[in-house]
């Protein structure tokens, strides 16, 4: 492991902002935090109302960062986007566990969202994950991996998109460990195993699970705990966002996004990273080492 400014041994993790494309307040937070190095990955809802209009600005900040920003697809199966009605997460999970999802419709949805991402970005995604972790569910993960194989199966190892594993570190010190364990149980190990069989790179453990109810002080405490638990190669998901400027559907976690944005842009966050010896890097680079 590398060392960097600060005391102790440095740990390299990826920090990924989810839901880019859902509204312009989230997109603005993406650009601000990526520009100051607080993010190393962005997950795009390609059927969101601000994609692909936000792609040029995102491309510019990535270029200014010397490419140190992974931009990938945030597969959506629950929000009503792209003309789809959406569906409750619980119903989707139940149908997936029972093997009752419409395979043809699901395969078409996966392909369409990848197409829309690539049309806006002009390249394949650096990674793929899922809104509410749907990418790891039975049926979904198999069809996603099949589509990835069809598109990029002949690409060299270093040019393949990586996948997010939603497996938590576990242990009594982990905040919201029950919720994190439920997310893990819904398919993280199976996704890692099946991806490995196909030669697809997978991120380390997932940090950042919480209930979107924390105030700034509590969220700061949660981040300090996650940074303490982090080890080289882990991924921390986050959901910062400003209030949307244009018309958009109601955002049920708008207040939580504002709290996260205030913390992630703060000097206190920089001091916390320094104190815990955390270095934010793109997962694609971590996996290549």
CSV table of C-alpha atoms in Angstrom, one decimal:
chain,number,residue,atom,x,y,z
A,1,UNK,CA,0.0,0.0,0.0
A,2,UNK,CA,1.1,3.5,-0.7
A,3,UNK,CA,1.6,6.3,1.8
A,4,UNK,CA,0.8,10.0,1.4
A,5,UNK,CA,0.6,13.2,3.3
A,6,UNK,CA,-0.4,12.6,6.9
A,7,UNK,CA,0.5,10.1,9.5
A,8,UNK,CA,0.2,6.3,9.2
A,9,UNK,CA,-0.3,4.1,6.2
A,10,UNK,CA,-2.5,5.5,3.4
A,11,UNK,CA,-5.5,3.6,2.2
A,12,UNK,CA,-6.8,4.1,-1.3
A,13,UNK,CA,-10.5,3.9,-1.9
A,14,UNK,CA,-13.0,5.0,-4.6
A,15,UNK,CA,-15.7,7.5,-3.8
A,16,UNK,CA,-18.7,7.3,-6.2
A,17,UNK,CA,-21.5,9.8,-6.5
A,18,UNK,CA,-24.8,8.0,-7.5
A,19,UNK,CA,-27.8,9.3,-9.4
A,20,UNK,CA,-26.1,11.8,-11.8
A,21,UNK,CA,-28.7,12.6,-14.5
A,22,UNK,CA,-31.7,12.5,-12.2
A,23,UNK,CA,-31.8,16.3,-11.8
A,24,UNK,CA,-29.5,19.3,-12.3
A,25,UNK,CA,-28.8,19.8,-8.6
A,26,UNK,CA,-27.2,16.4,-8.5
A,27,UNK,CA,-25.2,17.1,-11.7
A,28,UNK,CA,-24.0,20.4,-10.2
A,29,UNK,CA,-22.8,18.6,-7.1
A,30,UNK,CA,-21.0,16.1,-9.3
A,31,UNK,CA,-19.0,18.8,-11.2
A,32,UNK,CA,-18.1,20.7,-8.0
A,33,UNK,CA,-16.9,17.7,-6.0
A,34,UNK,CA,-15.2,16.0,-8.9
A,35,UNK,CA,-13.3,19.2,-9.7
A,36,UNK,CA,-11.8,19.4,-6.1
A,37,UNK,CA,-11.0,15.7,-6.0
A,38,UNK,CA,-13.6,14.6,-3.6
A,39,UNK,CA,-15.0,12.0,-6.1
A,40,UNK,CA,-13.3,9.4,-8.2
A,41,UNK,CA,-16.4,7.9,-9.8
A,42,UNK,CA,-19.8,9.0,-11.0
A,43,UNK,CA,-22.7,6.7,-11.7
A,44,UNK,CA,-25.1,8.0,-14.4
A,45,UNK,CA,-28.9,7.3,-14.7
A,46,UNK,CA,-28.8,7.3,-18.4
A,47,UNK,CA,-32.6,7.7,-18.8
A,48,UNK,CA,-32.7,10.6,-16.3
A,49,UNK,CA,-34.0,14.0,-17.6
A,50,UNK,CA,-30.6,15.7,-17.6
A,51,UNK,CA,-28.7,13.1,-19.5
A,52,UNK,CA,-27.1,13.4,-22.1
A,53,UNK,CA,-27.2,17.3,-21.7
A,54,UNK,CA,-24.9,17.1,-18.7
A,55,UNK,CA,-22.3,14.9,-20.5
A,56,UNK,CA,-20.2,17.7,-22.0
A,57,UNK,CA,-19.6,19.4,-18.6
A,58,UNK,CA,-18.8,16.0,-17.0
A,59,UNK,CA,-16.3,15.3,-19.8
A,60,UNK,CA,-14.6,18.6,-19.3
A,61,UNK,CA,-14.1,18.1,-15.5
A,62,UNK,CA,-12.8,14.6,-16.1
A,63,UNK,CA,-10.3,16.0,-18.7
A,64,UNK,CA,-9.3,18.7,-16.2
A,65,UNK,CA,-8.7,15.9,-13.6
A,66,UNK,CA,-6.4,14.1,-16.0
A,67,UNK,CA,-8.9,11.3,-16.5
A,68,UNK,CA,-9.0,10.5,-12.7
A,69,UNK,CA,-12.7,10.1,-12.7
A,70,UNK,CA,-14.6,6.9,-13.6
A,71,UNK,CA,-17.9,7.5,-15.3
A,72,UNK,CA,-20.3,4.6,-15.5
A,73,UNK,CA,-23.9,3.5,-15.7
A,74,UNK,CA,-26.3,3.4,-12.7
A,75,UNK,CA,-28.7,0.8,-13.9
A,76,UNK,CA,-32.3,1.8,-13.0
A,77,UNK,CA,-35.2,-0.6,-12.6
A,78,UNK,CA,-37.3,1.2,-10.0
A,79,UNK,CA,-37.6,4.9,-10.8
A,80,UNK,CA,-40.1,6.0,-13.5
A,81,UNK,CA,-37.7,7.3,-16.1
A,82,UNK,CA,-37.4,6.9,-19.8
A,83,UNK,CA,-41.1,6.4,-20.3
A,84,UNK,CA,-41.1,3.4,-18.0
A,85,UNK,CA,-43.5,3.4,-15.0
A,86,UNK,CA,-41.0,2.2,-12.5
A,87,UNK,CA,-41.8,-0.3,-9.8
A,88,UNK,CA,-41.5,-0.7,-6.0
A,89,UNK,CA,-38.1,-2.1,-4.9
A,90,UNK,CA,-39.8,-4.8,-2.7
A,91,UNK,CA,-41.8,-6.1,-5.6
A,92,UNK,CA,-38.8,-6.1,-7.9
A,93,UNK,CA,-36.7,-8.1,-5.3
A,94,UNK,CA,-39.5,-10.6,-4.8
A,95,UNK,CA,-40.0,-11.2,-8.5
A,96,UNK,CA,-36.2,-11.5,-9.0
A,97,UNK,CA,-35.8,-14.0,-6.2
A,98,UNK,CA,-38.7,-16.1,-7.5
A,99,UNK,CA,-37.3,-15.9,-11.1
A,100,UNK,CA,-40.4,-14.2,-12.4
A,101,UNK,CA,-39.0,-11.1,-14.1
A,102,UNK,CA,-39.7,-10.9,-17.8
A,103,UNK,CA,-36.3,-11.8,-19.2
A,104,UNK,CA,-36.9,-10.3,-22.7
A,105,UNK,CA,-38.1,-7.0,-21.2
A,106,UNK,CA,-35.3,-6.9,-18.7
A,107,UNK,CA,-32.6,-7.6,-21.3
A,108,UNK,CA,-34.1,-4.9,-23.5
A,109,UNK,CA,-34.0,-2.4,-20.6
A,110,UNK,CA,-30.4,-3.2,-19.8
A,111,UNK,CA,-29.3,-2.8,-23.4
A,112,UNK,CA,-31.3,0.4,-23.9
A,113,UNK,CA,-29.8,2.1,-20.8
A,114,UNK,CA,-26.2,1.1,-21.9
A,115,UNK,CA,-27.0,2.4,-25.4
A,116,UNK,CA,-28.2,5.7,-24.0
A,117,UNK,CA,-25.2,6.1,-21.8
A,118,UNK,CA,-22.8,5.4,-24.7
A,119,UNK,CA,-24.7,7.7,-27.0
A,120,UNK,CA,-24.3,10.6,-24.5
A,121,UNK,CA,-20.7,9.7,-23.4
A,122,UNK,CA,-19.3,8.6,-26.7
A,123,UNK,CA,-17.6,5.6,-25.0
A,124,UNK,CA,-18.3,2.5,-23.0
A,125,UNK,CA,-18.9,3.0,-19.3
A,126,UNK,CA,-16.0,2.7,-16.9
A,127,UNK,CA,-18.2,0.7,-14.6
A,128,UNK,CA,-21.7,-0.5,-14.0
A,129,UNK,CA,-23.7,-0.6,-10.8
A,130,UNK,CA,-27.4,-0.4,-9.9
A,131,UNK,CA,-29.8,2.1,-8.4
A,132,UNK,CA,-30.8,0.6,-5.1
A,133,UNK,CA,-28.3,-2.2,-5.9
A,134,UNK,CA,-30.6,-3.9,-8.4
A,135,UNK,CA,-27.7,-5.0,-10.6
A,136,UNK,CA,-26.8,-7.8,-8.2
A,137,UNK,CA,-30.3,-9.4,-8.1
A,138,UNK,CA,-30.9,-12.9,-9.6
A,139,UNK,CA,-31.9,-12.7,-13.3
A,140,UNK,CA,-30.7,-9.1,-13.4
A,141,UNK,CA,-27.0,-10.0,-12.8
A,142,UNK,CA,-27.1,-12.9,-15.3
A,143,UNK,CA,-28.6,-10.8,-18.1
A,144,UNK,CA,-26.3,-7.8,-17.3
A,145,UNK,CA,-23.2,-10.0,-17.5
A,146,UNK,CA,-24.5,-11.6,-20.7
A,147,UNK,CA,-24.9,-8.1,-22.3
A,148,UNK,CA,-21.5,-7.1,-21.1
A,149,UNK,CA,-20.0,-10.2,-22.6
A,150,UNK,CA,-21.8,-9.5,-25.9
A,151,UNK,CA,-20.5,-5.9,-26.0
A,152,UNK,CA,-17.0,-6.1,-24.4
A,153,UNK,CA,-16.2,-9.7,-24.1
A,154,UNK,CA,-13.2,-9.4,-26.4
A,155,UNK,CA,-11.8,-6.3,-24.8
A,156,UNK,CA,-8.5,-6.7,-22.9
A,157,UNK,CA,-8.7,-7.0,-19.2
A,158,UNK,CA,-7.7,-3.4,-18.5
A,159,UNK,CA,-10.4,-2.0,-20.9
A,160,UNK,CA,-13.3,-3.8,-19.4
A,161,UNK,CA,-15.9,-2.1,-17.2
A,162,UNK,CA,-15.7,-2.9,-13.5
A,163,UNK,CA,-18.7,-3.9,-11.4
A,164,UNK,CA,-19.7,-2.7,-8.0
A,165,UNK,CA,-19.9,-5.4,-5.4
A,166,UNK,CA,-22.5,-4.4,-2.7
A,167,UNK,CA,-20.9,-6.6,0.0
A,168,UNK,CA,-20.4,-4.7,3.3
A,169,UNK,CA,-17.4,-5.1,5.7
A,170,UNK,CA,-19.6,-6.5,8.4
A,171,UNK,CA,-18.8,-6.3,12.1
A,172,UNK,CA,-20.4,-4.6,15.0
A,173,UNK,CA,-18.6,-1.3,14.3
A,174,UNK,CA,-20.3,-0.9,10.9
A,175,UNK,CA,-23.0,1.8,10.9
A,176,UNK,CA,-26.4,0.5,9.8
A,177,UNK,CA,-25.0,-3.0,9.7
A,178,UNK,CA,-28.4,-4.7,9.4
A,179,UNK,CA,-29.3,-2.7,6.3
A,180,UNK,CA,-25.9,-3.2,4.9
A,181,UNK,CA,-26.1,-7.0,5.5
A,182,UNK,CA,-29.5,-7.2,3.8
A,183,UNK,CA,-28.1,-5.4,0.7
A,184,UNK,CA,-25.1,-7.8,0.7
A,185,UNK,CA,-27.4,-10.9,1.0
A,186,UNK,CA,-29.4,-10.0,-2.0
A,187,UNK,CA,-26.7,-11.1,-4.4
A,188,UNK,CA,-23.3,-9.5,-3.8
A,189,UNK,CA,-21.4,-12.8,-3.4
A,190,UNK,CA,-23.1,-14.3,-6.4
A,191,UNK,CA,-22.3,-11.3,-8.5
A,192,UNK,CA,-18.7,-11.4,-7.5
A,193,UNK,CA,-18.4,-15.1,-8.3
A,194,UNK,CA,-20.1,-14.9,-11.6
A,195,UNK,CA,-18.3,-11.8,-12.7
A,196,UNK,CA,-15.0,-13.5,-11.8
A,197,UNK,CA,-15.9,-16.5,-13.9
A,198,UNK,CA,-16.2,-14.2,-16.9
A,199,UNK,CA,-13.1,-12.2,-16.1
A,200,UNK,CA,-14.9,-9.0,-15.1
A,201,UNK,CA,-13.2,-6.8,-12.5
A,202,UNK,CA,-15.2,-6.1,-9.3
A,203,UNK,CA,-14.7,-3.4,-6.7
A,204,UNK,CA,-13.9,-4.0,-3.1
A,205,UNK,CA,-16.3,-3.8,-0.2
A,206,UNK,CA,-19.1,-1.3,-0.1
A,207,UNK,CA,-19.2,1.5,2.4
A,208,UNK,CA,-21.8,4.3,2.8
A,209,UNK,CA,-25.0,2.6,3.6
A,210,UNK,CA,-27.2,4.7,5.9
A,211,UNK,CA,-30.9,5.8,6.2
A,212,UNK,CA,-30.6,9.4,4.7
A,213,UNK,CA,-31.9,10.9,7.9
A,214,UNK,CA,-28.6,12.1,9.5
A,215,UNK,CA,-27.8,15.7,10.2
A,216,UNK,CA,-24.4,17.1,9.3
A,217,UNK,CA,-22.7,16.2,12.6
A,218,UNK,CA,-24.0,12.7,12.6
A,219,UNK,CA,-23.1,12.2,8.9
A,220,UNK,CA,-19.6,13.4,9.7
A,221,UNK,CA,-19.4,10.8,12.5
A,222,UNK,CA,-20.6,8.1,10.0
A,223,UNK,CA,-17.9,9.1,7.5
A,224,UNK,CA,-15.2,8.9,10.1
A,225,UNK,CA,-16.3,5.4,11.0
A,226,UNK,CA,-16.4,4.3,7.4
A,227,UNK,CA,-13.0,5.8,6.8
A,228,UNK,CA,-11.7,4.0,9.9
A,229,UNK,CA,-13.1,0.6,8.6
A,230,UNK,CA,-12.0,1.2,5.0
A,231,UNK,CA,-9.2,-0.9,3.5
A,232,UNK,CA,-7.4,-0.6,0.2
A,233,UNK,CA,-9.7,-1.1,-2.8
A,234,UNK,CA,-13.0,-0.4,-1.0
A,235,UNK,CA,-15.7,1.8,-2.5
A,236,UNK,CA,-17.7,4.5,-0.6
A,237,UNK,CA,-21.0,5.5,-2.3
A,238,UNK,CA,-22.4,8.9,-1.7
A,239,UNK,CA,-25.5,10.9,-2.7
A,240,UNK,CA,-24.7,14.7,-2.6
A,241,UNK,CA,-26.9,17.1,-4.5
A,242,UNK,CA,-28.1,20.7,-4.5
A,243,UNK,CA,-31.7,21.6,-4.9
A,244,UNK,CA,-32.8,21.2,-8.6
A,245,UNK,CA,-33.0,24.5,-10.5
A,246,UNK,CA,-35.3,23.3,-13.2
A,247,UNK,CA,-38.6,21.3,-13.1
A,248,UNK,CA,-38.2,17.8,-11.9
A,249,UNK,CA,-40.0,15.0,-10.1
A,250,UNK,CA,-39.9,15.3,-6.3
A,251,UNK,CA,-36.7,14.0,-4.8
A,252,UNK,CA,-37.5,12.0,-1.7
A,253,UNK,CA,-33.9,12.4,-0.3
A,254,UNK,CA,-33.4,16.0,-1.3
A,255,UNK,CA,-32.6,17.1,2.3
A,256,UNK,CA,-30.1,14.3,2.7
A,257,UNK,CA,-28.4,15.2,-0.5
A,258,UNK,CA,-28.0,18.8,0.7
A,259,UNK,CA,-26.5,17.6,4.0
A,260,UNK,CA,-24.1,15.3,2.1
A,261,UNK,CA,-23.1,18.1,-0.3
A,262,UNK,CA,-22.3,20.5,2.6
A,263,UNK,CA,-20.1,17.9,4.2
A,264,UNK,CA,-18.3,16.7,1.1
A,265,UNK,CA,-17.4,20.2,0.0
A,266,UNK,CA,-16.2,21.2,3.5
A,267,UNK,CA,-12.7,21.8,4.8
A,268,UNK,CA,-13.6,19.5,7.6
A,269,UNK,CA,-13.9,16.6,5.1
A,270,UNK,CA,-10.5,17.3,3.8
A,271,UNK,CA,-9.1,17.3,7.4
A,272,UNK,CA,-10.9,14.0,8.0
A,273,UNK,CA,-9.4,12.4,4.9
A,274,UNK,CA,-6.0,13.6,6.1
A,275,UNK,CA,-6.5,12.3,9.6
A,276,UNK,CA,-7.6,8.9,8.5
A,277,UNK,CA,-5.0,8.7,5.8
A,278,UNK,CA,-7.6,8.1,3.0
A,279,UNK,CA,-6.6,8.7,-0.6
A,280,UNK,CA,-9.4,8.9,-3.2
A,281,UNK,CA,-8.6,7.2,-6.5
A,282,UNK,CA,-10.5,5.8,-9.4
A,283,UNK,CA,-11.4,2.2,-8.9
A,284,UNK,CA,-10.3,1.4,-12.5
A,285,UNK,CA,-6.7,2.4,-11.4
A,286,UNK,CA,-6.9,0.5,-8.2
A,287,UNK,CA,-7.9,-2.6,-10.0
A,288,UNK,CA,-5.2,-2.2,-12.6
A,289,UNK,CA,-2.4,-2.3,-9.9
